[in-house]
XYZ file of C-alpha atoms in Angstrom:
735
model
C 72.518 144.691 133.948
C 72.853 147.433 131.551
C 76.460 146.600 131.282
C 75.377 143.026 130.455
C 72.808 144.258 127.936
C 75.486 146.408 126.574
C 77.795 143.574 126.308
C 75.430 141.457 124.472
C 74.263 143.954 121.820
C 77.884 144.712 121.020
C 78.566 141.082 120.296
C 75.543 140.936 117.996
C 73.383 138.656 120.132
C 69.639 139.207 120.137
C 68.460 140.701 123.185
C 64.902 140.775 124.498
C 63.426 142.966 127.262
C 60.316 142.478 129.062
C 58.354 144.262 131.425
C 56.015 142.340 133.782
C 54.523 145.062 135.751
C 56.964 144.408 138.793
C 58.173 147.761 140.444
C 61.612 148.558 142.159
C 62.752 151.426 144.535
C 66.128 153.294 144.208
C 67.540 156.161 146.347
C 67.613 159.518 144.803
C 71.547 160.339 144.107
C 71.204 163.866 145.036
C 69.521 162.943 148.418
C 70.901 165.115 151.138
C 72.523 167.663 148.765
C 71.982 171.209 148.538
C 69.965 171.348 145.151
C 72.343 173.162 142.341
C 69.399 175.418 141.481
C 69.147 176.851 145.236
C 69.725 180.633 145.223
C 72.942 181.809 147.264
C 73.571 184.597 149.575
C 74.546 187.265 150.901
C 72.075 190.061 150.404
C 73.893 193.115 148.158
C 74.688 194.980 151.458
C 76.110 191.701 153.046
C 73.117 191.081 155.095
C 72.697 187.353 155.901
C 70.477 185.487 153.347
C 69.222 182.692 153.157
C 68.200 181.717 156.840
C 67.157 178.244 156.343
C 66.623 174.980 154.184
C 63.705 172.556 153.332
C 63.462 169.760 150.691
C 62.706 171.419 147.333
C 64.239 169.139 144.726
C 62.363 166.549 143.162
C 59.225 166.615 145.644
C 56.070 164.477 144.833
C 53.331 167.286 144.531
C 49.943 167.861 143.361
C 49.545 168.881 139.783
C 46.908 170.280 137.703
C 43.797 167.676 136.847
C 43.867 165.497 139.895
C 47.306 164.120 139.186
C 50.476 164.197 141.022
C 54.082 164.528 139.629
C 57.671 165.484 140.556
C 58.669 169.456 140.805
C 61.533 171.277 142.185
C 61.980 174.747 143.484
C 61.471 177.282 145.814
C 57.780 176.515 145.323
C 58.145 173.377 147.032
C 60.473 174.265 149.867
C 58.658 177.269 150.789
C 55.165 175.168 151.787
C 57.368 172.827 153.742
C 58.748 175.922 155.948
C 55.334 177.400 156.238
C 53.836 174.497 157.417
C 56.708 173.972 159.886
C 56.145 177.777 160.745
C 52.657 177.276 161.552
C 53.414 174.224 164.005
C 56.108 176.416 165.833
C 53.889 179.372 166.050
C 51.428 176.904 168.113
C 54.219 176.516 170.638
C 55.239 180.208 171.070
C 51.367 180.968 171.258
C 51.078 178.338 173.975
C 54.111 178.513 176.088
C 55.272 182.424 175.504
C 51.957 184.347 174.832
C 53.858 186.522 172.437
C 52.226 189.043 169.911
C 53.840 190.956 166.780
C 57.182 191.067 165.938
C 58.221 189.503 168.956
C 56.318 186.349 168.324
C 57.190 185.885 164.871
C 60.954 186.294 165.607
C 60.849 183.813 168.233
C 59.192 181.143 166.283
C 62.228 181.966 163.502
C 64.800 181.921 166.078
C 63.670 178.331 167.420
C 63.439 177.005 163.707
C 66.880 178.398 162.772
C 68.755 177.263 166.230
C 67.438 173.800 165.699
C 67.935 173.327 162.292
C 70.717 170.689 161.030
C 73.823 171.991 159.011
C 73.973 169.959 155.686
C 77.352 168.500 155.195
C 79.085 169.709 151.804
C 79.039 166.738 149.574
C 80.718 168.140 146.651
C 83.282 166.509 144.650
C 86.499 167.328 146.709
C 84.429 167.514 150.234
C 83.314 163.702 149.371
C 86.468 162.503 147.896
C 88.602 163.408 150.630
C 86.196 162.773 153.345
C 85.988 166.286 154.755
C 83.212 166.902 157.103
C 82.621 170.761 156.044
C 79.040 172.135 156.291
C 77.780 173.532 153.398
C 78.089 177.388 153.360
C 75.884 179.216 155.380
C 75.394 181.497 152.421
C 73.806 178.512 150.788
C 71.822 176.633 153.380
C 71.390 179.224 156.069
C 71.026 177.706 159.627
C 70.344 174.291 157.850
C 67.356 171.760 157.429
C 64.220 172.516 159.527
C 63.947 170.026 162.376
C 60.524 170.537 163.859
C 60.685 167.665 166.707
C 63.716 169.996 167.981
C 61.938 173.309 167.529
C 59.171 172.384 169.384
C 61.068 170.533 172.261
C 64.240 172.462 172.703
C 64.383 174.447 176.224
C 66.546 177.058 175.231
C 67.280 179.635 172.315
C 70.432 181.283 171.287
C 70.684 184.700 169.294
C 73.168 187.437 168.576
C 73.093 189.830 171.823
C 72.389 192.957 169.656
C 70.246 192.063 166.917
C 68.197 189.231 168.793
C 68.635 187.035 165.929
C 69.680 183.359 165.405
C 72.135 184.388 163.122
C 75.303 186.959 162.503
C 76.033 188.965 159.608
C 79.711 190.401 160.620
C 79.534 192.170 157.077
C 83.253 193.565 156.589
C 85.840 192.232 158.932
C 89.516 192.449 159.804
C 92.118 189.788 160.921
C 90.101 189.254 164.284
C 86.450 189.996 165.110
C 83.971 188.952 167.805
C 80.497 188.675 168.428
C 78.221 187.851 171.587
C 75.551 185.007 171.751
C 72.959 185.066 174.315
C 71.388 182.032 175.530
C 67.975 181.958 177.214
C 66.617 179.270 179.135
C 62.625 178.885 178.988
C 62.614 175.588 180.985
C 62.165 175.169 184.734
C 65.788 173.123 184.924
C 69.299 174.177 184.244
C 70.731 173.345 180.867
C 74.311 172.613 179.951
C 75.931 172.757 176.331
C 79.521 172.307 175.260
C 79.857 175.338 172.836
C 82.226 175.281 169.890
C 82.642 176.733 166.246
C 84.450 176.254 162.974
C 85.598 178.573 160.518
C 85.334 177.835 156.979
C 85.381 179.515 153.643
C 85.241 178.693 149.666
C 87.199 176.081 147.940
C 89.773 177.282 145.298
C 91.695 175.334 143.163
C 94.111 176.791 140.223
C 92.523 180.377 140.716
C 89.451 179.280 140.034
C 86.011 179.031 142.845
C 85.366 175.228 143.065
C 86.518 171.841 141.505
C 83.649 171.421 139.055
C 81.916 173.795 137.102
C 78.899 175.863 138.636
C 79.844 173.716 142.227
C 81.143 176.034 145.067
C 82.521 173.880 147.671
C 83.506 174.835 151.470
C 86.939 174.319 152.861
C 88.148 174.715 156.494
C 90.398 177.930 157.011
C 93.643 176.512 158.915
C 95.878 178.179 161.222
C 92.825 180.173 162.234
C 91.056 180.121 165.683
C 87.400 180.586 167.008
C 87.368 181.051 170.679
C 84.309 180.912 172.997
C 85.222 182.448 175.883
C 88.793 182.418 175.172
C 88.441 178.695 175.016
C 88.366 176.069 171.854
C 85.599 174.424 173.594
C 83.702 175.958 176.764
C 80.989 174.715 178.819
C 78.319 176.621 179.698
C 75.442 176.164 182.170
C 72.328 178.369 182.266
C 69.864 178.207 185.184
C 66.211 177.939 184.910
C 64.314 180.772 183.461
C 67.744 182.758 183.082
C 69.834 183.618 180.347
C 74.001 183.446 179.527
C 75.942 185.620 177.107
C 79.062 184.553 175.899
C 81.627 186.042 173.421
C 82.877 184.378 170.108
C 86.096 185.782 168.783
C 87.622 184.725 165.395
C 91.255 185.211 164.560
C 92.295 184.996 160.994
C 95.472 186.921 161.084
C 97.942 183.776 160.342
C 94.722 182.226 158.075
C 95.876 179.460 155.567
C 94.167 177.153 153.366
C 94.964 174.116 151.229
C 97.170 174.563 147.915
C 96.338 173.209 144.440
C 98.166 169.785 145.639
C 95.484 169.680 148.488
C 98.855 169.043 150.941
C 100.495 172.270 151.096
C 99.244 175.186 153.362
C 99.364 178.714 151.579
C 98.653 182.085 152.796
C 94.805 182.508 152.240
C 95.301 186.125 150.685
C 97.421 184.640 147.911
C 94.544 182.210 147.152
C 91.828 185.067 147.688
C 93.472 188.789 146.623
C 90.085 190.243 146.030
C 88.951 188.973 149.623
C 86.961 185.886 150.837
C 84.105 184.871 153.135
C 84.799 183.937 156.661
C 82.018 182.003 157.863
C 80.489 178.679 160.028
C 78.525 177.636 162.706
C 78.776 177.995 166.344
C 77.247 174.864 167.696
C 75.952 174.349 171.304
C 75.647 170.654 172.213
C 73.916 169.021 175.358
C 76.678 166.763 176.633
C 73.847 164.478 178.029
C 72.146 164.498 174.488
C 68.977 165.293 176.012
C 68.166 168.556 174.457
C 68.346 169.300 170.688
C 71.564 170.872 169.894
C 71.474 174.610 168.548
C 73.281 176.302 166.061
C 74.149 180.107 164.927
C 75.364 180.456 161.456
C 77.765 183.632 160.928
C 79.226 185.371 157.599
C 81.771 187.917 157.308
C 83.611 189.308 154.262
C 87.334 189.925 154.860
C 88.413 192.494 152.223
C 86.609 195.436 150.595
C 82.972 194.522 149.767
C 82.505 197.369 147.283
C 85.795 196.518 145.191
C 84.230 193.914 143.091
C 83.130 194.908 139.784
C 79.534 196.115 139.218
C 79.972 195.777 135.682
C 81.104 193.084 133.305
C 83.915 193.940 130.975
C 82.901 194.760 127.317
C 83.765 193.070 123.958
C 86.524 195.171 123.645
C 88.319 194.030 126.991
C 90.619 190.774 127.633
C 88.243 189.673 130.268
C 84.473 189.525 129.953
C 82.209 186.986 131.887
C 79.369 187.182 129.587
C 81.214 188.645 126.262
C 78.091 190.853 125.549
C 78.491 194.099 127.061
C 79.766 197.038 124.444
C 78.057 199.764 122.833
C 75.292 199.547 120.001
C 73.375 202.065 117.903
C 70.054 202.138 116.783
C 69.230 200.327 113.443
C 65.526 200.727 112.732
C 63.875 198.844 115.539
C 67.216 196.804 116.159
C 70.382 197.640 117.286
C 74.222 196.758 115.774
C 77.474 196.776 118.004
C 79.802 199.703 117.522
C 83.404 198.729 117.127
C 82.717 195.740 115.256
C 84.859 194.552 112.401
C 82.371 192.410 110.808
C 84.678 191.108 108.295
C 87.488 189.724 110.995
C 84.746 189.468 113.543
C 86.555 191.274 116.161
C 86.001 194.130 118.514
C 87.943 197.035 119.326
C 87.030 200.160 121.308
C 89.014 202.675 118.977
C 86.669 201.734 116.098
C 83.599 202.879 118.455
C 82.140 206.017 116.468
C 79.098 207.627 115.519
C 78.045 210.065 112.853
C 74.524 212.230 114.337
C 73.624 213.654 111.485
C 70.228 212.065 111.028
C 70.881 209.699 108.067
C 69.720 206.579 110.046
C 73.485 205.342 110.012
C 74.996 205.162 113.586
C 73.180 208.171 114.680
C 73.400 207.398 118.345
C 75.446 205.518 121.293
C 73.714 203.328 123.098
C 75.244 201.453 126.102
C 74.716 197.799 126.249
C 75.584 196.750 129.709
C 75.729 193.472 131.876
C 75.424 194.135 135.352
C 77.316 191.430 137.631
C 76.041 192.814 140.930
C 72.872 194.901 142.066
C 73.720 198.912 141.919
C 71.936 201.311 144.341
C 72.826 204.241 141.944
C 73.919 204.611 138.549
C 74.767 208.048 136.505
C 75.378 208.069 132.959
C 77.314 211.431 131.869
C 79.246 212.438 128.663
C 83.085 213.501 129.006
C 84.975 215.483 126.451
C 88.525 214.645 125.185
C 90.071 216.173 128.505
C 87.780 213.936 130.641
C 85.441 216.735 131.753
C 81.669 216.408 132.024
C 79.567 218.096 129.413
C 76.451 216.266 129.892
C 74.645 214.396 132.358
C 72.382 212.013 130.714
C 70.485 210.020 133.395
C 70.241 209.064 136.848
C 68.791 205.621 138.064
C 68.523 204.018 141.165
C 67.930 200.351 142.701
C 69.127 198.749 139.151
C 69.030 194.931 139.126
C 72.074 192.714 138.358
C 71.655 190.382 135.126
C 70.634 186.831 135.564
C 71.733 184.846 132.429
C 70.118 181.439 134.191
C 71.115 178.996 131.430
C 69.332 181.211 128.585
C 66.316 181.784 130.803
C 67.413 185.539 131.539
C 69.105 187.912 129.509
C 73.092 188.513 129.805
C 72.821 191.969 129.341
C 70.338 195.280 129.904
C 69.707 197.486 126.758
C 67.919 200.689 127.442
C 67.566 203.115 124.620
C 66.710 205.594 127.501
C 70.565 205.659 128.253
C 71.366 206.620 124.715
C 73.637 209.549 123.785
C 72.318 211.449 120.620
C 75.682 213.277 119.943
C 74.376 216.175 121.492
C 75.723 218.804 123.918
C 74.011 221.777 125.483
C 71.199 220.862 122.971
C 73.596 221.430 119.943
C 75.399 218.585 118.035
C 79.085 218.057 119.375
C 81.959 218.982 117.565
C 83.750 215.933 116.107
C 86.256 214.376 118.036
C 86.789 211.868 120.956
C 84.457 211.679 123.918
C 83.788 209.363 126.461
C 80.840 207.571 127.829
C 80.805 207.504 131.728
C 78.963 205.282 133.648
C 79.380 205.687 137.398
C 78.096 202.889 139.891
C 77.941 202.286 143.296
C 76.859 199.510 145.566
C 73.931 199.211 148.601
C 76.765 199.379 151.291
C 77.365 202.230 153.678
C 80.690 203.806 152.590
C 80.722 202.215 149.196
C 82.872 204.166 146.949
C 81.700 204.996 143.218
C 82.793 202.520 140.339
C 83.448 204.373 137.007
C 83.703 202.808 133.700
C 84.307 204.788 130.175
C 83.921 203.790 126.689
C 85.292 206.025 124.198
C 83.338 207.761 121.367
C 84.471 209.402 118.373
C 81.950 211.668 116.562
C 82.864 211.673 112.809
C 80.460 213.631 110.558
C 82.868 213.808 107.498
C 82.526 211.416 104.857
C 85.572 209.373 103.660
C 87.142 209.752 100.145
C 87.446 207.201 97.364
C 88.909 206.748 93.975
C 89.441 203.791 91.970
C 90.621 202.707 88.470
C 90.196 199.746 86.162
C 92.240 198.039 84.099
C 90.857 194.713 82.764
C 88.885 193.057 85.568
C 90.876 194.692 88.168
C 90.025 197.465 90.348
C 92.558 199.660 92.143
C 91.087 201.536 95.207
C 92.256 204.224 97.080
C 90.390 205.462 99.996
C 91.055 207.501 102.959
C 89.305 209.084 105.964
C 89.719 212.710 107.229
C 92.927 213.566 109.610
C 90.611 213.223 112.784
C 88.010 210.646 111.214
C 87.175 207.368 112.411
C 88.899 205.449 109.717
C 87.940 203.577 106.582
C 86.150 200.550 107.844
C 84.973 198.425 104.366
C 84.264 198.606 101.000
C 81.563 197.507 99.273
C 81.644 196.686 95.443
C 78.237 197.169 93.292
C 77.424 196.909 89.945
C 74.350 199.324 88.771
C 73.869 200.029 92.400
C 73.798 196.513 93.750
C 76.355 194.630 95.730
C 78.007 191.743 94.256
C 79.764 190.911 97.463
C 79.082 188.170 100.005
C 81.263 189.794 102.436
C 82.285 193.379 102.539
C 85.904 194.124 101.820
C 88.332 195.125 104.788
C 89.287 198.941 104.858
C 93.014 198.114 104.014
C 92.158 196.716 100.440
C 93.969 197.979 97.735
C 92.538 196.035 95.040
C 89.597 193.691 93.789
C 89.416 191.271 90.928
C 85.854 191.305 89.265
C 84.027 188.158 88.267
C 82.483 188.230 84.831
C 79.155 190.093 84.887
C 76.785 192.185 83.062
C 76.260 195.884 83.796
C 77.147 199.521 82.801
C 78.801 200.955 85.786
C 80.867 199.710 89.074
C 80.886 201.529 92.446
C 82.927 201.143 95.079
C 81.647 202.437 98.413
C 83.887 203.578 101.159
C 82.449 203.080 104.692
C 83.778 204.317 107.832
C 83.787 203.505 111.398
C 81.075 205.957 111.978
C 78.785 204.959 109.200
C 79.765 207.710 106.500
C 79.639 206.345 103.040
C 81.149 207.623 99.852
C 81.292 206.249 96.492
C 83.189 206.430 93.277
C 82.427 204.810 90.000
C 83.787 204.195 86.444
C 82.509 202.620 83.413
C 82.294 198.583 83.452
C 78.269 195.330 83.099
C 45.343 166.192 108.741
C 44.262 163.267 112.311
C 42.204 163.401 115.524
C 43.727 166.116 117.759
C 45.400 164.379 120.980
C 43.664 165.060 124.376
C 45.159 168.596 125.514
C 45.913 169.088 129.540
C 47.657 172.455 129.434
C 46.300 175.645 129.419
C 47.157 177.981 126.747
C 50.233 180.034 126.826
C 49.530 183.588 126.333
C 52.338 186.049 125.812
C 51.376 189.607 125.544
C 54.129 191.545 123.255
C 52.579 194.987 123.745
C 52.081 196.652 126.318
C 54.565 195.290 128.446
C 54.508 194.665 132.018
C 55.211 198.120 133.972
C 55.672 199.970 130.609
C 54.427 203.673 130.057
C 52.476 204.692 127.370
C 51.836 208.274 126.628
C 48.704 207.880 124.573
C 45.312 206.776 125.759
C 44.571 204.222 123.229
C 46.591 201.195 123.828
C 47.165 198.807 121.234
C 47.278 195.272 122.763
C 49.014 192.578 120.649
C 50.393 189.119 121.416
C 50.390 185.527 120.209
C 48.913 182.129 122.219
C 50.595 178.798 121.955
C 48.057 176.065 121.756
C 47.811 172.875 120.465
C 44.170 172.559 120.236
C 42.164 175.649 119.143
C 41.138 178.789 121.377
C 37.674 178.307 122.391
C 37.469 182.226 123.726
C 39.910 184.949 124.487
C 39.107 187.926 126.490
C 40.693 191.282 127.505
C 38.991 193.011 130.382
C 36.006 190.712 129.600
C 35.598 191.517 126.040
C 35.999 189.076 123.340
C 38.889 189.630 121.264
C 39.333 187.695 117.890
C 42.471 185.548 117.286
C 43.611 184.669 113.802
C 46.051 181.289 113.237
C 49.672 181.672 112.002
C 50.528 178.768 109.977
C 54.222 179.702 109.767
C 54.635 180.268 113.602
C 51.983 178.003 114.559
C 50.353 180.336 117.160
C 47.447 182.265 117.386
C 47.665 185.824 116.896
C 45.660 189.139 118.048
C 45.887 192.768 117.931
C 43.025 194.958 119.922
C 42.811 198.647 120.805
C 41.255 200.064 123.974
C 41.445 203.600 125.699
C 42.623 203.835 129.265
C 42.320 206.836 131.293
C 45.686 208.328 132.843
C 47.010 206.303 135.770
C 48.318 202.861 136.905
C 46.071 200.256 134.979
C 45.415 196.547 135.022
C 44.360 194.763 132.194
C 42.723 191.210 132.627
C 43.846 188.604 130.040
C 41.749 185.226 129.922
C 41.955 182.551 127.403
C 40.167 179.058 126.960
C 40.795 176.331 124.958
C 38.773 173.397 123.070
C 39.080 171.522 126.094
C 38.228 173.958 128.651
C 41.670 174.583 129.853
C 41.942 178.260 131.019
C 44.609 180.801 131.912
C 44.281 184.046 133.632
C 46.251 186.900 134.670
C 46.456 190.532 134.784
C 48.891 192.836 132.735
C 50.099 196.215 134.619
C 51.177 199.486 132.912
C 50.939 202.761 132.846
C 48.977 205.434 130.935
C 50.104 209.062 131.150
C 48.960 211.482 128.410
C 49.465 214.690 130.491
C 52.213 216.925 129.815
C 54.180 217.960 133.002
C 53.708 221.765 134.175
C 56.874 224.115 134.130
C 56.957 227.616 135.687
C 60.199 229.837 135.611
C 60.522 232.849 137.646
C 63.536 235.293 137.752
C 64.945 235.140 134.138
C 66.442 238.360 133.354
C 66.536 239.618 129.666
C 69.975 241.212 130.155
C 72.924 240.727 132.500
C 76.127 242.931 133.069
C 79.349 242.109 132.044
C 80.533 241.567 135.469
C 77.532 240.288 136.812
C 77.302 236.645 138.425
C 75.234 233.873 136.811
C 71.914 234.904 137.519
C 69.580 232.348 139.645
C 65.996 231.251 138.869
C 63.533 229.580 140.718
C 61.709 226.956 138.415
C 58.390 224.921 139.653
C 57.889 221.551 137.944
C 54.792 219.422 138.372
C 52.942 216.409 136.713
C 50.038 213.742 137.723
C 52.801 211.064 138.056
C 55.473 211.613 140.523
C 58.584 210.752 138.188
C 59.929 214.015 136.788
C 62.974 215.277 135.246
C 64.356 218.559 134.744
C 66.893 219.902 131.977
C 68.681 223.057 131.702
C 69.989 223.175 128.097
C 69.942 219.448 127.731
C 71.554 218.551 131.127
C 69.460 217.061 133.946
C 69.312 219.292 136.803
C 66.626 217.456 139.079
C 65.100 213.935 139.011
C 62.162 212.291 141.086
C 61.847 208.802 140.723
C 58.590 206.757 140.264
C 58.690 204.350 143.103
C 56.519 201.177 144.462
C 53.957 201.071 145.414
C 52.863 201.834 141.977
C 50.296 204.520 141.647
C 49.633 207.880 140.156
C 50.490 210.462 142.635
C 50.563 214.259 141.808
C 53.878 215.860 142.241
C 55.047 219.488 142.618
C 58.314 220.765 143.301
C 60.368 224.153 143.274
C 63.728 223.989 142.468
C 65.073 227.202 144.072
C 68.007 229.343 142.889
C 68.901 227.356 139.730
C 72.111 229.034 138.263
C 72.126 229.833 134.640
C 75.516 229.632 133.135
C 75.944 232.643 130.862
C 78.772 233.590 128.460
C 79.070 237.109 126.625
C 76.611 238.153 124.157
C 73.392 236.444 123.470
C 72.346 233.061 125.574
C 69.832 230.654 124.568
C 68.476 229.365 127.666
C 66.043 226.237 127.286
C 64.301 224.797 130.410
C 62.784 221.125 129.502
C 60.495 218.930 131.865
C 60.103 215.220 130.852
C 57.507 213.071 132.875
C 57.277 209.414 133.336
C 55.822 208.874 129.544
C 58.463 211.258 128.127
C 55.745 213.679 127.667
C 57.659 217.331 127.678
C 57.125 220.864 128.630
C 59.791 223.679 127.427
C 60.310 227.420 127.960
C 63.232 229.007 126.151
C 64.506 232.259 126.735
C 67.153 234.696 125.486
C 69.571 236.475 127.816
C 71.911 238.786 126.759
C 75.085 239.290 128.721
C 77.249 242.496 127.972
C 80.731 241.937 126.881
C 82.298 244.661 128.331
């Protein structure tokens, strides 16, 4: 019908469409497919996730105000599984009389065993008629089948973990696992047991045929044996159990090449490793009892080898294209190493001048985490790649989720910045490296190391100019070990006349017709140092509103830490109608409408005691739509305690470095101790978030001394950045 309408309209015919109230039904074209937004496994440490699948896309569900509508997401699938779990638990309670973990684990195993693996309906699988199931990393054990879960006479689990799934983690050319079948019934049960082996489909060096659609393919020339047979028959006597071995051999594994006909070595297609996965299926030959399945997943390769951090703007390859080095510009940040004229990035241009002039005074890493990191360390290395300062340690750093713009492609934390200091003094001009060491949460994982070069350059460039007619001749250069001239700005009486800066390679500039007294050329190097040279020159009824106000608290941020008791609470409210009432902690707060942003704005101050605070926010519009939520943040106004014992006034020339005992304490248990600017102790503030007093004595802390007078500074900082210091002078004899 649509094609007929288009043809008629194209031909210039008059087309009339009438709607008489008749309804028709059409199948959802996505029915039976895994939702594109469904989260993938495995867990960062190669544990098996997800575990089960349920309908979650385009679900007809309840909405607010006695309405129904289509919704999608885990919030739709989760209640489906929750309801099913309740029914299965009824069976467990009735038939097995279990309690605690054994009760819930059996219910989960019953549901996973009897789930139905969904067939992959990707472009290639569908076009070629393949019968591969979706990856267990995408669907878990499959779609929940309640009738089967409530009627199966047996359950099958991995013999060691007693779970209906197998996480092999890293595997070799061969691997094996044992499955145990337990018969609950009063009759013997029989099964034909077999398994499949699959991995991800790849073509022309890319995963999947279509963008953002990962498909499955069979691993060829590989074997999966059940007690040394392709298909084995097992009989489980009544009230008994039987254990069998599953052995997988991928030593000669192959997959289809780009022509979808030729078999190629799987290691050439996946040089960085690949997943080996599938399902072990137990089918009743009489088709009386439900089919049982156990999904398994392993990774052939080095799991800790894939990069934790994305490439930077200075590298040839970068997934997000966002990572790099930035510097503080007021309340904002600018990229370092960015040629604003050519709009290119070069790590050789990364430079700072930490002289306090507000121009490129610091270096802040802007990072894109591709994987969750168990631990990350940030340090400064000198030109010889030796650590001269350890800046920070972080645990459990989450990867970035861009999510089509819903998340951020990068992490920018000013706490990771380098202020250009080493041993509490400005570092000498020269080349340094910002080192990031990261490690994944996997037993035996190795550190991954990333470095970005930094040049400290505090010397201004030089510039000379001469003028003949309206042509300026420019001669500029930077010092021998400087960062290089990046741009020139041309000004008349202190105001720029350029739309775009001139590149640092410029030699001449033709002045336009203008008035003024003096013309200046300002040379700007890659570290932000500037030097100038000059010469003589010249209203209806509002619609019904069914939506609650959208309140955004700008400050304080969730889980933010504040070192002042008086908290300024600011934010905005998006609301089509007017705000009837807005309260914070049950106190009415006035709002002001901003005609430009078309949002209501508020600013309110309140004092809070030290601790983990919870602020209640409630907004109601003229239609009595209400939203209420809590905002959690921390207040810490108390300085940490610091005690040092055993600091000598003098030390002999040949004496070993002295060792002291340092005691740190605070009302919160996040605390860092620095010795001359380098971190020597760190205790992390962890969940559950609450104010916990902390006290720790660090014994035998060695003080590095050199001949002569040594200034020693101990500094302790807490969760909110409050700090306490103790300074000492120790004289070490020269002879």
